[in-house]
Structure formats: structure tokens, C-alpha cells
């Protein structure tokens, strides 16, 4: 049997629309599943919705619909979110499905047979918003820690002997320190268990919207027993084929791995209650529970009241699903909190994705079309193909990504892959394919073009789990078969077949220099009539010497390297420069600096270029940009930038 990996999101409560927290967990699970599939594992990804409880019953009643109708309405957007973000789930479980009900009831029977369920009366402060009881000591200013209101409740209830399982849980943590991650959460859970566990209520009798308890008329399963069981009900536990195939058969099962990715706010339920329930029912535990942090919006807690909740549908519409995915996975270490910022998202889009990843594809394939009509050249001899620098960069990127993903380090894995992107961009700059073509060095040109395309193949495969849409497009352009899109295929240099006719489409990641309005913001506003009195004020503002920020961001400044320089044939004060600005081929720029610089002194300098200045013919030579400089005449000095920044890097 091949190695299997089972990864799950928490099931999402159907009381509101999906937000960035739901998107973050779901994208992380999807990327983790895709990564293990890339490595050759038999993977299974599960998501779903939690649809029972008093809160749902009350919301349905207020809306004038049945609880099932309410659940149907609010479950669908979570499926839609998966589709919009390119998430590839294998199953989507709903707790209102008969297959789930049957497994919850079987769990109850097993736990009761183990002597772990007894009947009593529960008294305590209950929060409908949290679906949880709280002790007097846990209340904050008379409310639940979440801020929800509480009410005193007394009701008959069945209890689970959680207190019985403290020693077994600690023993499991000792033997398997990787069971709860990251380490800070492991320490948190261990301290909680060491303080002593209390028995918990696992049924409700004051409402009926839930899974009916066997042989206990009037009782339904408590939401956490109901919800947590989804991880095995989707597999058809305890006798289903899926359960035997994907769920670990023991704590040390080396063939099967089951990982729950969750938000840190529900860690206790997953790392204490859930394993205790499974122990009681005589079933094996999952391999790992990994709790990630929360996202804030510009360092402020997100809330509907504040109006700063990030809508994943809106982000995907405005920036693209892959750019949104990349930002969430790259921006912070998985397991820590992070501050969401559209400015930071645009910086990642324009820098990592457009300038680095997209520009590498654009310039490499652009040169291939220009010099070889889009056909991958022959590989040449082994010594020619195995460029040591690029080959080492590919090996390091591959090994770094693999090591990072062993501990679910998405941002570290992406950083490792991007080191190859940077190395390939430097290679494109340093080898100067345009010079090779000009000098007729066809053998060396073929070598360079092949190496760039081969680097793109490896980069495309390694990024498939994280930006699956754009990575697949890149591999389609390169003609890489689906069967060859594996981690194993990145281990060998030379996998791209010579003679392949590549394709090239629009930019993979178009730059975005200012926020793209959502549909609501983009709606045309009715203009107010301007009174005559307002006109002088507008004229005064136009003459104050300032420009608007929107005018400034229209200027595209890039790092450029001067690769050739000569006197302008028709103007004594002008020099004709050839610069590499990260485009598929060099540009010609005419600069009025002949009084300060000799042409031979400029070659190799890294300078600042206004890249989007409209081309203009200067004394018979077309100039494609402008260099930044200070001073006049013989005192003029070019503005330079650090030489280790590759041409095409955006200056902002």
C-alpha cells in the first residue's frame, strides 16, 4: 500500500459568510494536500460545515425558515469559496447528513459501553454564541471570554468522564511530542491537562436540532461530540474502506498520516476532547493537530461592527486567487498571528509574483520566441547543460522546500523556491542572451535558453501546491505532461524535452500599482453639480505645486544595468546606452551625460530607470526610457542602486 495522507479543515459553523480565517485554513489544508500528492502520496482532503446547535435553531426561527433550510443556505458559500480559491477537496461533509448521524451514534454507544458516559444535571453559565458553558471564574465582566452574553442554565445532561483520560493524554504527548504543534500550543495543552481535567457535558435537552442520542429520549449530542466526529464519519468509520485506508491504525503508523489544521481558538477541543473521545471509543488517534494563528486587519481585530472583515471572494476577484493564496501562505509563519494589509498583498503581487516569477517566465519565453521561434533548443553536452550555479540553486530550492514542509512551514518553503526564481533571473541577466545572439554564438545561446526553460519547469512544478492555477498555466506553456508534474521530476536537470514547441500568453501576474476597487466601490457615483464658487478653489489647488499620489504611482521605476555605451551618432552631449531592465531584450536609452561620463566608464553600472516613459526619438535614435540623475553639465551624477539587485526589480 502506498503512503496515505489525510488532511482536514475544521468544519465551519453555518452562522455567517466565509471570511479570511476560513479561507486561510482552507488554503493551508489544500496546499498541504497538494504538496503530499506532489511527493507521490495517496492524499485525501476534507472540509465541511457544522450545522447543528441552539444558535442555528434560533437563527432559523428568527429568519422564518426551518433549521435545515438555514443550514442549506449558509453551507453553500463555503463550497463556493473553495471553488473560487482553487481548492481541490475530496469530500465536503455536512453534519446534517445521515452518514454522519450514524457514526456519531456509534461513537456514543462505544463510549457508553466503556463506562465513560453517565447522567446528571448540569448547572452553569451558558453562552449561545459559543455553544459552551463557562465557570464563574472564566467570565469576564459577566460575559463569556468571547464577549457573548451568558445565561444561567440548569438541565438534565449526560456527562463524559474526561477526568479519566488525563494520564493517558499526557502519556501520548510524552511519546509523541509532534502530536500538537507548534511547540507553544503543545506547551499550552500540556499545562491545561496537568491542572486536572473535569468531566464535560456531552448532551443537550433544551432543544432538538442535533443528532438524537440512542436510548436517551429528548437528548441530542453536544455540538463538540457531534462536530469533531466529522473527521471519521466522512471516512465511514469504523468499518468503511476509506477509514481503513486513510486513518492511522496506531499512534506509530508509518503508512497512514492524518493531520487536522485548525485555528488556535478551538485547540482544546481538538487536542483534549477529541483524542479522549477516540480513546474511549477504542479508536486510534490522528497523527497531528496543528493550530495556526489569527489574522487582523491593519493590526485591528476584525469584526462586522468595525466593517473591516476581509471577504475572500472580494480578494480573489480583485487580486486573483493565486495571488491571494500566495500572500496568505508567504507573509507569516504558519502558527503565528498576522496583520492583513492590502498594501502588503500588492507588494507581494508586484514584487515576488510579477517582477520575479512572472518576469522570469516572460523574459525567458520571450527570448526563446525571438531567437528560436519558440522551440526548446538541444540540450548540448552534459558539461554545457549542467551549469553549476543554476544546478546548485535548483537542488537547494528543492531540498529547502521539502524540509520546510515537513513542519508545515509554508512561508519557508516558498522562500526556498523563490531563491531559485532569483537565481534564474540573475542567470538571465548575467548570460546576456541578446549579446550571444548578436555575436552569433549559437551553441552558448542554445545552452542559456535551455537552462532558463528548464529552471522554469522545475519552478512551475514546485509551485503547483501553492499557486496551482498560474503554475499549471506555466507548465502548459512549457508543454510539460501532467504525468511529469511530480516532485521526483524536479530532481533531474534536463527533464524538458528538446524540440518542444512552447506557448506564451499574457503576463502570469499583471502588476497592480494602485488598489483595484471592488464592485461596490467601482459603482459609478452621481456627480454633484459644481457651483461657480467652487471653481476658484479647484484652480487654487491645481497651482499649489503638489501632485496627487495617484500621479506618482504611475511612474514605474526599475533597476537597470548598462550593458553597452557609445557616443550618440548625431549629438555631442548625448550617449547612446544599451540597458538590461528585465525585459526579454535590452532597451536603448539616450542620456544627456556625455560631458560627465566616458562611455567605457558606464558599462556594468546599475542605475535607476523610468521604465514606462513613452518612447521618443532623440536626434534620430529611439530612446526607450530615462535614467535618473542629479546635477547639470559636467557635474551630473547618475543615480545608482546596489549591484546585487537584479535588473527589472521595482523601485518604490
GROMACS .gro file of N, CA and C in nm, residues 358-359 361-362 365 470 473-474 477 503-510:
model
   51
  358UNK      N    1   0.675   3.609  -1.260
  358UNK     CA    2   0.617   3.639  -1.390
  358UNK      C    3   0.718   3.693  -1.489
  359UNK      N    4   0.808   3.781  -1.442
  359UNK     CA    5   0.906   3.840  -1.532
  359UNK      C    6   1.005   3.734  -1.583
  361UNK      N    7   0.938   3.420  -1.639
  361UNK     CA    8   0.869   3.347  -1.747
  361UNK      C    9   0.860   3.432  -1.873
  362UNK      N   10   0.828   3.559  -1.856
  362UNK     CA   11   0.810   3.648  -1.971
  362UNK      C   12   0.940   3.666  -2.049
  365UNK      N   13   1.076   3.304  -2.202
  365UNK     CA   14   0.999   3.258  -2.318
  365UNK      C   15   1.003   3.361  -2.430
  470UNK      N   16  -0.176   2.940  -1.173
  470UNK     CA   17  -0.071   3.001  -1.254
  470UNK      C   18   0.043   2.903  -1.280
  473UNK      N   19  -0.059   2.687  -1.560
  473UNK     CA   20  -0.052   2.762  -1.687
  473UNK      C   21   0.090   2.766  -1.739
  474UNK      N   22   0.185   2.794  -1.649
  474UNK     CA   23   0.326   2.797  -1.689
  474UNK      C   24   0.370   2.662  -1.744
  477UNK      N   25   0.234   2.605  -2.086
  477UNK     CA   26   0.313   2.678  -2.187
  477UNK      C   27   0.438   2.599  -2.226
  503UNK      N   28   0.440   2.761  -2.566
  503UNK     CA   29   0.339   2.864  -2.589
  503UNK      C   30   0.371   2.984  -2.501
  504UNK      N   31   0.306   3.092  -2.525
  504UNK     CA   32   0.325   3.211  -2.441
  504UNK      C   33   0.198   3.294  -2.447
  505UNK      N   34   0.146   3.324  -2.331
  505UNK     CA   35   0.024   3.403  -2.324
  505UNK      C   36   0.047   3.536  -2.256
  506UNK      N   37  -0.059   3.589  -2.200
  506UNK     CA   38  -0.048   3.716  -2.129
  506UNK      C   39   0.032   3.699  -2.001
  507UNK      N   40   0.071   3.811  -1.943
  507UNK     CA   41   0.151   3.808  -1.820
  507UNK      C   42   0.082   3.723  -1.714
  508UNK      N   43   0.159   3.635  -1.649
  508UNK     CA   44   0.100   3.550  -1.546
  508UNK      C   45   0.044   3.633  -1.431
  509UNK      N   46   0.118   3.736  -1.391
  509UNK     CA   47   0.075   3.822  -1.280
  509UNK      C   48   0.092   3.967  -1.320
  510UNK      N   49  -0.012   4.028  -1.379
  510UNK     CA   50  -0.003   4.170  -1.414
  510UNK      C   51   0.020   4.255  -1.289
   0.00000   0.00000   0.00000
